Coordinates of C-alpha atoms in Angstrom, one line a residue:
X1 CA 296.3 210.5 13.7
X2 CA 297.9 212.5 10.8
X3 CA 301.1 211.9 9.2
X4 CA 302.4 214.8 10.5
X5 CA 302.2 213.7 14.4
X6 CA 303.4 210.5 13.0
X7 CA 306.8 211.5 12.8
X8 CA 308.9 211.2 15.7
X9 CA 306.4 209.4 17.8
X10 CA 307.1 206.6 19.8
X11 CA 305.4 203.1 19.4
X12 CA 305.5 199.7 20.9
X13 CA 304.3 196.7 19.4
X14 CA 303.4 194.0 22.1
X15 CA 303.5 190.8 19.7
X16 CA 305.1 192.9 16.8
X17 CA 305.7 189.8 14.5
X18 CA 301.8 189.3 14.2
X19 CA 300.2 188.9 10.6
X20 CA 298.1 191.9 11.7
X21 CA 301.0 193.6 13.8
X22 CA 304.3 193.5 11.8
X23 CA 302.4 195.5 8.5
X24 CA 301.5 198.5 10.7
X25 CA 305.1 198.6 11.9
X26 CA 306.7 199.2 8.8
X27 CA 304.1 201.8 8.2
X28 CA 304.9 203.9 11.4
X29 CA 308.7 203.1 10.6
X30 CA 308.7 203.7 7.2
X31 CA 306.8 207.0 8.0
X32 CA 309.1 208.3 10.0
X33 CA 308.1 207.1 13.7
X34 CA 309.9 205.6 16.5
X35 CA 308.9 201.8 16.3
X36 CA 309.8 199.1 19.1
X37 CA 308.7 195.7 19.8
X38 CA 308.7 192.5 21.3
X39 CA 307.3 188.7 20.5
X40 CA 306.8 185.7 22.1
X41 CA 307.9 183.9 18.6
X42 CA 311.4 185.8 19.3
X43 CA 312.1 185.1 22.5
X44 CA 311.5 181.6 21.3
X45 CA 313.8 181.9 18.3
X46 CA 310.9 180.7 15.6
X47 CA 311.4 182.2 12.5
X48 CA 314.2 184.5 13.3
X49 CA 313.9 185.8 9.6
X50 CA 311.0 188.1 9.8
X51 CA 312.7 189.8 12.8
X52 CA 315.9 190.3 11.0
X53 CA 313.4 192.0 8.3
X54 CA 312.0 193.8 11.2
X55 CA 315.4 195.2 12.5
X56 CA 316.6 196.1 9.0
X57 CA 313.0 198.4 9.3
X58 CA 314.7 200.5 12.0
X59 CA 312.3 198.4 14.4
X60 CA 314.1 198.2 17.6
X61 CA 313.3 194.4 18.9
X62 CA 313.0 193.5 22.6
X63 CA 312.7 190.7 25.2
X64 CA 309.0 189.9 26.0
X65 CA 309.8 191.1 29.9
X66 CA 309.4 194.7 30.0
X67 CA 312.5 195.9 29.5
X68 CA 311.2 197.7 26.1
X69 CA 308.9 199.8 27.4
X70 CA 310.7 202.7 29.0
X71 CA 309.0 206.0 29.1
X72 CA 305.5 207.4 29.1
X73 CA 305.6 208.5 25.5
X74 CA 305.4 205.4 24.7
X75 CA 302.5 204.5 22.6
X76 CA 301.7 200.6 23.3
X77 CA 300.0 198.7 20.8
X78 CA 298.6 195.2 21.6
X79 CA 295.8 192.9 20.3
X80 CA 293.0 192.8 22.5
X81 CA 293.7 189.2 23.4
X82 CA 297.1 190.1 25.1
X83 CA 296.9 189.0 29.1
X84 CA 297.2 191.6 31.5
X85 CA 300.1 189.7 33.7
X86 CA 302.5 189.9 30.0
X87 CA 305.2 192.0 31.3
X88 CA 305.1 194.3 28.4
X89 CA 301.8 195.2 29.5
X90 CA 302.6 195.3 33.7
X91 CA 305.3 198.1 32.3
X92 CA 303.1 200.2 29.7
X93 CA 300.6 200.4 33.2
X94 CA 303.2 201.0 35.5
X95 CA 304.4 204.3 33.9
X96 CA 300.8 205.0 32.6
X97 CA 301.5 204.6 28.6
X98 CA 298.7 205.8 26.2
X99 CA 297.0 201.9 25.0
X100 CA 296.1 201.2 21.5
X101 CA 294.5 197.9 19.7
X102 CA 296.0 197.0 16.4
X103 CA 292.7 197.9 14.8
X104 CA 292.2 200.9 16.7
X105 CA 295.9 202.1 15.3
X106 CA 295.0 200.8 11.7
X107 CA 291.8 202.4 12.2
X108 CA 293.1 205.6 12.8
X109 CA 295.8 205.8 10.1
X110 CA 292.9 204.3 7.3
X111 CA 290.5 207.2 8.3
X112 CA 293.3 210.0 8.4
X113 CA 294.2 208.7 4.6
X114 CA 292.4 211.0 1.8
X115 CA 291.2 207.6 0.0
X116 CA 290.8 204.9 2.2
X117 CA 290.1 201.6 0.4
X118 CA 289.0 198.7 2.6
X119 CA 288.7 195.4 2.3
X120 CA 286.0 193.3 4.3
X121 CA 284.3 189.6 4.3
X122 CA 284.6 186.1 5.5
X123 CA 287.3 185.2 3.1
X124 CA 289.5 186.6 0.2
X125 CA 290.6 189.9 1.7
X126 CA 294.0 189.7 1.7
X127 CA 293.9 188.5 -1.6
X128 CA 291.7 191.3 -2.9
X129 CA 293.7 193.3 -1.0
X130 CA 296.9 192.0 -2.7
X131 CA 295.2 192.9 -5.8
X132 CA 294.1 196.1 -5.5
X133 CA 297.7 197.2 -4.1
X134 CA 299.2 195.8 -7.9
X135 CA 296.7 198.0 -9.9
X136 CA 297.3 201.0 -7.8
X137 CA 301.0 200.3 -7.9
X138 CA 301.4 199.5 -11.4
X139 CA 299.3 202.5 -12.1
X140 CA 301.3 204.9 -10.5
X141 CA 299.5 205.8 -7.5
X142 CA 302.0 204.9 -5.0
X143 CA 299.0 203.3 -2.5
X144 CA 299.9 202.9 1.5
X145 CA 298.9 199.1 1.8
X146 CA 298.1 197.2 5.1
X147 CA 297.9 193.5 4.5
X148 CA 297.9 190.1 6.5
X149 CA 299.8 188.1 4.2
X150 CA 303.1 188.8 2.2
X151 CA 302.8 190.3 -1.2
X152 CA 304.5 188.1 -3.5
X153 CA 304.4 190.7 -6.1
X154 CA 306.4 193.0 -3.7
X155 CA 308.9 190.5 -1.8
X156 CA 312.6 190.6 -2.7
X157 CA 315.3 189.0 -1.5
X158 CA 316.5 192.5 0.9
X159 CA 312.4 192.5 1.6
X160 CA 311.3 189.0 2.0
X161 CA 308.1 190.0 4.4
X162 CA 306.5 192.5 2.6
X163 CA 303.0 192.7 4.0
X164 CA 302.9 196.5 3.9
X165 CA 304.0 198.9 1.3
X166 CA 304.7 202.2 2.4
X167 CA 303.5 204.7 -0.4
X168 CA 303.8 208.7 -0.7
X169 CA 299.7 208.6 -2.4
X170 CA 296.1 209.3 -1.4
X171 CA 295.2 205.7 -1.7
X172 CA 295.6 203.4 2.2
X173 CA 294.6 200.1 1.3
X174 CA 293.6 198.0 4.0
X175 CA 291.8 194.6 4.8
X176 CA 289.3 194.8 7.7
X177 CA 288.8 192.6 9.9
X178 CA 285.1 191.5 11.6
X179 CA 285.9 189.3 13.8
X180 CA 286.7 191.3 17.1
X181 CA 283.8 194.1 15.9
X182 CA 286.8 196.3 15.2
X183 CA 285.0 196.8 11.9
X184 CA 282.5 199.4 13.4
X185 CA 286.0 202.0 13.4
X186 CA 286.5 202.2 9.9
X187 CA 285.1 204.9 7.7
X188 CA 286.1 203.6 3.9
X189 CA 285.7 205.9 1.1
X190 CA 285.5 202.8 -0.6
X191 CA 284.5 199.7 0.4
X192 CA 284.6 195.8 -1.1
X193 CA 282.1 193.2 0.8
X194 CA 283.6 190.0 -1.1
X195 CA 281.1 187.8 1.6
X196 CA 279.5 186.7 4.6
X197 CA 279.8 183.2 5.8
X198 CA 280.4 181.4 9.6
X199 CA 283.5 182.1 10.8
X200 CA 283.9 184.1 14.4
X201 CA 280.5 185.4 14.8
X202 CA 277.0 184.5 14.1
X203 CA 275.4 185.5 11.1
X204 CA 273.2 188.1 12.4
X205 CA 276.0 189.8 14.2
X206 CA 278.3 189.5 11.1
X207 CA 275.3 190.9 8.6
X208 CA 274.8 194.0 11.0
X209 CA 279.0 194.7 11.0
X210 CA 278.8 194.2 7.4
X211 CA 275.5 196.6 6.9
X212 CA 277.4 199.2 8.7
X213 CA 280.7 199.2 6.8
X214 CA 279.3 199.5 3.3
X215 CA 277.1 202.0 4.1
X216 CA 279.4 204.4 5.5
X217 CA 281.1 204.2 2.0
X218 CA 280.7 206.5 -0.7
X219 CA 281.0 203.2 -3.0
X220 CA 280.6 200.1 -2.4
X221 CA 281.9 197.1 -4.1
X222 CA 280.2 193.8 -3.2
X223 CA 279.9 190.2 -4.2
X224 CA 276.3 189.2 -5.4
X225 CA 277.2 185.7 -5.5
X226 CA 276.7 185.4 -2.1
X227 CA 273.2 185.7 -0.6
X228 CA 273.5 187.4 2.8
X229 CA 276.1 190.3 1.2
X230 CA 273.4 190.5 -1.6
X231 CA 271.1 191.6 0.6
X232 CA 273.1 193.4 2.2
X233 CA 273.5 195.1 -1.2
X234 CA 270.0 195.9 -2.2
X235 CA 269.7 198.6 1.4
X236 CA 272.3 200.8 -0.6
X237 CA 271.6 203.7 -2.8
X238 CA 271.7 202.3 -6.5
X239 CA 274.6 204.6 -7.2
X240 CA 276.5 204.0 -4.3
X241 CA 276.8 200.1 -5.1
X242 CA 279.0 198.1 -8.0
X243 CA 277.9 194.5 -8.0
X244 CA 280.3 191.4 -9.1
X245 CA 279.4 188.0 -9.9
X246 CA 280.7 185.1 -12.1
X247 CA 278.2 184.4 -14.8
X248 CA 274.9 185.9 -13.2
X249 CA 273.7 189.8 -13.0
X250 CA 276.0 192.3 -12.5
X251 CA 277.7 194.8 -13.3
X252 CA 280.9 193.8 -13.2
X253 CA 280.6 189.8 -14.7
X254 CA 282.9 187.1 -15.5
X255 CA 281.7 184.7 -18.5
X256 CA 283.8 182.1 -20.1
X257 CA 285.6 180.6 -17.0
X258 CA 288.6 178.3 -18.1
X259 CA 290.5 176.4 -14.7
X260 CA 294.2 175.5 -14.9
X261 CA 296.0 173.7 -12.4
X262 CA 298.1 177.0 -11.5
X263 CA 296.2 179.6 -13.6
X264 CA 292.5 180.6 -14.5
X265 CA 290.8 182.7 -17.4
X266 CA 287.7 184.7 -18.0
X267 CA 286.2 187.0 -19.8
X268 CA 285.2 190.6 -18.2
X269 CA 283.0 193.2 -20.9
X270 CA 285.4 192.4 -23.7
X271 CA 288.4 191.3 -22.5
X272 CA 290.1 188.6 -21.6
X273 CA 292.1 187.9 -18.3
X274 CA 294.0 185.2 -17.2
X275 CA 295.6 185.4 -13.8
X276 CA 298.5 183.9 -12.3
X277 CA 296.1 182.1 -9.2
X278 CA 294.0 178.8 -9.9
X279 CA 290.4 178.8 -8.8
X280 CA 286.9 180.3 -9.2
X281 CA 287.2 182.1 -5.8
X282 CA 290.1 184.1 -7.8
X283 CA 288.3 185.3 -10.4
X284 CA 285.5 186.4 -7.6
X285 CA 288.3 188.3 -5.7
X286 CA 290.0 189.5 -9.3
X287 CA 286.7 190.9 -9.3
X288 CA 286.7 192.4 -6.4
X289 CA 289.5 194.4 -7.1
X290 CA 288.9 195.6 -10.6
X291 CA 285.1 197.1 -9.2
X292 CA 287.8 199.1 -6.1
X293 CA 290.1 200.3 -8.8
X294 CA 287.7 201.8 -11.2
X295 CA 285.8 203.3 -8.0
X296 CA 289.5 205.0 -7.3
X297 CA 289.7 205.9 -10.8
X298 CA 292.2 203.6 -12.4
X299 CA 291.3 203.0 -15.7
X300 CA 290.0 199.5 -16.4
X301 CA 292.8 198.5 -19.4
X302 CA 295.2 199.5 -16.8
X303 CA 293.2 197.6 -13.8
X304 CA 293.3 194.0 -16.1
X305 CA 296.9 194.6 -16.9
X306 CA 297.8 194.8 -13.1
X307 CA 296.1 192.0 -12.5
X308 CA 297.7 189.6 -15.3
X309 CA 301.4 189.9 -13.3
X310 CA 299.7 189.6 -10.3
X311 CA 301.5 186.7 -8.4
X312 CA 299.9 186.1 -5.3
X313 CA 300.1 185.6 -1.7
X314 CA 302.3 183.3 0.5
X315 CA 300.0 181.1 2.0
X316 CA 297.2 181.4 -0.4
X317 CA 297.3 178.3 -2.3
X318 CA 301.1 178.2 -2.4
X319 CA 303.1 175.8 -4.7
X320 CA 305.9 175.3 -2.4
X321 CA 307.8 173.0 -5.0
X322 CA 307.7 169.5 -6.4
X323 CA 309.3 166.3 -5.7
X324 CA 308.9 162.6 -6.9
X325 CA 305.8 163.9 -9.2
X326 CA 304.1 165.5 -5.8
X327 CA 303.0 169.0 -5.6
X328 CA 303.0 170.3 -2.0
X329 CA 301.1 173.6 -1.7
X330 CA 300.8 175.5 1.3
X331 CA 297.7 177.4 2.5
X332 CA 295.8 179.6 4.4
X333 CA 292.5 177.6 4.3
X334 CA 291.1 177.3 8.4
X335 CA 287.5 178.2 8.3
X336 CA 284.9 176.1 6.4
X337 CA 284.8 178.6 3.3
X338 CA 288.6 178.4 2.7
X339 CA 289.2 174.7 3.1
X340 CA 286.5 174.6 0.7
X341 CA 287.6 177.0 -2.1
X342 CA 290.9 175.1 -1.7
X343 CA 289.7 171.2 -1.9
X344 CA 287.4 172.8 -4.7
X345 CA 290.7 174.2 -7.0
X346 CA 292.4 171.3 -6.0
X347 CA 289.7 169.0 -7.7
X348 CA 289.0 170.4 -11.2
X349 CA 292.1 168.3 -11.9
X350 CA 293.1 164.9 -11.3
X351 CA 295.2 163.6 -8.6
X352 CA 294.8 162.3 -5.1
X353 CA 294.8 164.9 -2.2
X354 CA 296.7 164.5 0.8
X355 CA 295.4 166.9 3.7
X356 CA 297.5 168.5 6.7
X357 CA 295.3 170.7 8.4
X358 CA 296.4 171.8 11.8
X359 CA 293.4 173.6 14.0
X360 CA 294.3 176.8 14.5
X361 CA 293.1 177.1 18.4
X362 CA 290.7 174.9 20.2
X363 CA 288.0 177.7 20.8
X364 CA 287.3 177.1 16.5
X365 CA 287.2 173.4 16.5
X366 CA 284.4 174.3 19.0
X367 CA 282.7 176.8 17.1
X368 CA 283.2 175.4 13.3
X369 CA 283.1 171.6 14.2
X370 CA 280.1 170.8 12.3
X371 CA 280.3 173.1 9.5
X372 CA 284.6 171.8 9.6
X373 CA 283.6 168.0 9.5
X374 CA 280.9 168.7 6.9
X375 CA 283.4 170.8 4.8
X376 CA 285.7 168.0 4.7
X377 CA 283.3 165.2 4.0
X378 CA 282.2 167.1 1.3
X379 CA 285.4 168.0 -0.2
X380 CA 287.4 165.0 0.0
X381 CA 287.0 162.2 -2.5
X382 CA 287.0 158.6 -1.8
X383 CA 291.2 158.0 -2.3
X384 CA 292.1 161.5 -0.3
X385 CA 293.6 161.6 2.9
X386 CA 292.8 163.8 5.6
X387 CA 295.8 164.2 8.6
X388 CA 294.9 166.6 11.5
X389 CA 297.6 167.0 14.2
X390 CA 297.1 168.9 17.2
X391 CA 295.8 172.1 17.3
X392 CA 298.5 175.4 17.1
X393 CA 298.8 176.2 21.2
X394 CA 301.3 179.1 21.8
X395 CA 300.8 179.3 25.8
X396 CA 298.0 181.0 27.9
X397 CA 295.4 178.8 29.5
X398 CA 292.6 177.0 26.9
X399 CA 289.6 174.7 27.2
X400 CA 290.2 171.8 25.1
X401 CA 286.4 170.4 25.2
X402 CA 286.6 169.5 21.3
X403 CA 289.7 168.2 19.8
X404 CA 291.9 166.8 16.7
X405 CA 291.0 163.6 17.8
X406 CA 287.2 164.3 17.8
X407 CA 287.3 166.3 14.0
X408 CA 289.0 162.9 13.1
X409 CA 286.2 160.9 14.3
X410 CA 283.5 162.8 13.1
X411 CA 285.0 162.7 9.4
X412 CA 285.8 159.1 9.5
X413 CA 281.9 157.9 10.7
X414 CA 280.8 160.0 7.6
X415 CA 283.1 157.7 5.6
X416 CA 286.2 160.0 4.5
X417 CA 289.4 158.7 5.2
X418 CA 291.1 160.6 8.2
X419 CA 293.7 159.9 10.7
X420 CA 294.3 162.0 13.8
X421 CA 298.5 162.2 14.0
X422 CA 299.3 164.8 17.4
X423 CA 302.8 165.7 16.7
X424 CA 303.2 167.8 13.7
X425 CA 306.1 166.6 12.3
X426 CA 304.7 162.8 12.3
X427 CA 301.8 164.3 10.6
X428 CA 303.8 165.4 8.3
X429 CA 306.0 162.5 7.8
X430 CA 303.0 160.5 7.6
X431 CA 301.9 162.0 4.6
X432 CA 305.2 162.1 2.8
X433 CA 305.1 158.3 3.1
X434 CA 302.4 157.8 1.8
X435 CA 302.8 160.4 -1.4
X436 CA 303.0 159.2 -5.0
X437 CA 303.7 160.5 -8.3
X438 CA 300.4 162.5 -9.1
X439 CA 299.7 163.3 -5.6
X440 CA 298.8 166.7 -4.0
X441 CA 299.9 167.5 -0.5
X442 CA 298.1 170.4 1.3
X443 CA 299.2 171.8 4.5
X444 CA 296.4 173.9 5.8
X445 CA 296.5 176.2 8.9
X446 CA 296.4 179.5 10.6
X447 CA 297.7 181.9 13.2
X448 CA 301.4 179.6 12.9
X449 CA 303.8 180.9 10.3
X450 CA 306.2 178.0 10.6
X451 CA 303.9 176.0 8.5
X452 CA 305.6 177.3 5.7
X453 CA 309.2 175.7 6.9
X454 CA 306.8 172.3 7.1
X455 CA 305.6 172.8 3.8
X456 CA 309.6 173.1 2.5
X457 CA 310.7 170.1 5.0
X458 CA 307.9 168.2 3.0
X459 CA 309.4 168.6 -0.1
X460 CA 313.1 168.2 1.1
X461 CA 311.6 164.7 2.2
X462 CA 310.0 163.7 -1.1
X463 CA 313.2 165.0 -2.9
X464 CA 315.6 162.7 -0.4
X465 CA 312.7 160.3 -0.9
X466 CA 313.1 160.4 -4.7
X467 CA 317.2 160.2 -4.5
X468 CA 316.8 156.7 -3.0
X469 CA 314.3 155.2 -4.5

């Protein structure tokens, strides 16, 4: 798929406000294709402002019933969990449309790029990827970026979702997703491995997607820190390898380490960077992204610059705002790894943590609910609070063998304070209550991006709150 048959052709975009979904639309649209959608998350009105940002794109939005999907030129792009019975999908059969997966259609425009730059691992690739997109824009090379989280670097007030930029250079910069196996399309020039950990597959099946990407790279970038993408490391050509690593052997290493609440700085060769994101996991993924940018030949004075103004990610350890002396941040964190790295920033300062974390489907609590219990116990202290509502459930049919309730009582028998709270919004009023000056509140969750409007209702109560007392 070249950019020249891009132009003019016809997509549909079955779930077209997706994380993974609504990036790839701006893409086609901003590269001159014909871009439809629909959404289960419009036709229920929830956050109507990242389909006005959508329409203002040229993307034509639809009904989830069909009534989008008109002619057999239609292109019809789904996620591979879409049900057949969705009457998007009854349509796109009916008239016999040509069927893409989003990853099939990233796939395709990431390959077709002269310099494709992508972005694998457990955790930290949309930060990484967030990175790498402010070197190569900062230095000029206009880079084609496809992320799952919004840019904060490149959101504006007329562009408040921007997930994707749209660039007219070689570079297509794109996180990469393992946990469908959609992995095994992707042909990177060059390639970052930032770690394998639990998540969606076992190890064994994630160390053998991994294995694959890396080597079909003509560099690789990859996190030594980590044992199993360390070994993955050593079955690559010497040459073809840059290693990273905070503090051990490397040869890209950060020495000197200094945490701030909102910030950390280290030292890397001879200089020294401080970056606009708290936490060691940072300076891992900062990393990351300097060893990618020198690979695509951006100078490294240039790389280090980028990465001082880089801002971050909304979701990824976001300080919503302040009230009554409480910070309430809102983030990503929903496998064992990033709940971790999060609890872990969180305490290298003082300050009691109160913990929303809503379960972002009842298939992980299955899967992760002794490495998520363990995670927790861990990375709580004794005055911290846990709160788990129900988990996110946005219709389809869903075994609910392990619950909130059951996470809750797992983490309580270890000895960590935790409550299990099923509606949301007494979760969250729960914790307000309960908040005093010095206190951080986290609200932690995937795959639901109204958890942001909790975060901000959070704050509006602690403000009201504050105006009382």
């Amino acid at each position: 798929m070249h950019d020249g048959n891009i132009a003019n052709a016809r997509f549909f975009f079955v779930g077209v406000g997706g994380s993974g979904m609504m990036p790839l639309a701006m893409i086609l649209a901003g590269r001159g294709a014909i871009v439809a959608g629909s959404d289960r998350g419009l036709d229920q009105g929830r956050v109507p402002a990242k389909f006005d940002d959508l329409a203002t794109k040229g993307v034509a939005l639809f009904p989830q019933d069909g009534s989008g999907i008109v002619s057999p030129d239609q292109i019809v792009v789904a996620s591979a969990a879409v049900e057949a019975s969705v009457a998007d999908i009854v349509a796109a059969d009916r008239l016999g449309c040509r069927r893409m997966t989003r990853a099939e259609l990233n796939a395709a425009l990431f390959n077709a790029s002269r310099v494709p730059i992508g972005v694998a691992g457990t955790s930290g690739k949309s930060t990484v990827t967030g990175m790498i997109a402010r070197i190569l824009h900062d230095a000029g090379r206009d880079p084609t970026v496809m992320n799952g989280a919004v840019m904060k670097d490149f959101a504006r007030a007329d562009r408040p979702f921007a997930s994707a930029l749209v660039g007219s250079g070689d570079a297509y910069v794109s996180e990469v997703d393992e946990s469908d196996g959609s992995i095994a399309l992707y042909r990177p020039q060059i390639a970052v491995l930032n770690n394998v950990s639990l998540d969606h597959k076992s190890l064994d099946e994630l160390n053998a997607l991994f294995a694959a990407f890396i080597a079909a790279a003509g560099m690789a970038i990859v996190n030594v820190d980590n044992p199993d993408a360390a070994a993955l490391a050593m079955q690559l050509p010497r040459d073809r390898v840059t290693t990273f690593s905070l503090g051990g052997d490397a040869d890209l290493v950060a020495r000197d380490i200094a945490e701030e609440p909102f910030a950390i700085a280290f030292t890397l060769r001879d200089a020294r960077v401080r970056l606009q994101v708290p936490g060691r996991h940072n300076v891992s993924n900062a990393l990351a992204a300097i060893g990618a940018a020198l690979a695509a030949g951006v100078p490294f004075d240039a790389a280090i610059a980028a990465l001082a103004a880089y801002t971050g990610l909304k979701r990824r350890f976001d300080l919503v705002g302040t009230a009554g002396g409480v910070a309430v941040i809102d983030d990503f964190g929903h496998n064992p790894d990033k709940i971790a790295a999060t609890l872990a920033t969180l305490h290298a300062f003082p300050g009691r943590l109160l913990v929303l974390f809503q379960p972002h489907g009842y298939g992980p609590l299955k899967a992760m609910r002794r490495e998520l219990v363990d995670t927790f116990v861990r990375g709580l202290d004794r005055d911290d609070l846990l709160v788990l509502p129900d988990p996110v459930y946005q219709g389809g049919t869903v075994s609910r063998e392990v619950t909130s309730a059951d996470i809750v009582a797992d983490v309580a028998a270890a000895g960590a304070a935790a409550r299990h709270v099923p509606d949301r919004a007494a979760a969250a009023a729960h914790l307000t209550a309960q908040a005093r000056s010095g206190d951080r509140i986290v609200v932690m969750g995937a795959r639901d991006d109204t958890l942001p409007l909790l975060a901000a209702e959070m704050v509006a109560q602690l403000a009201a709150r504050d105006k009382v007392a």
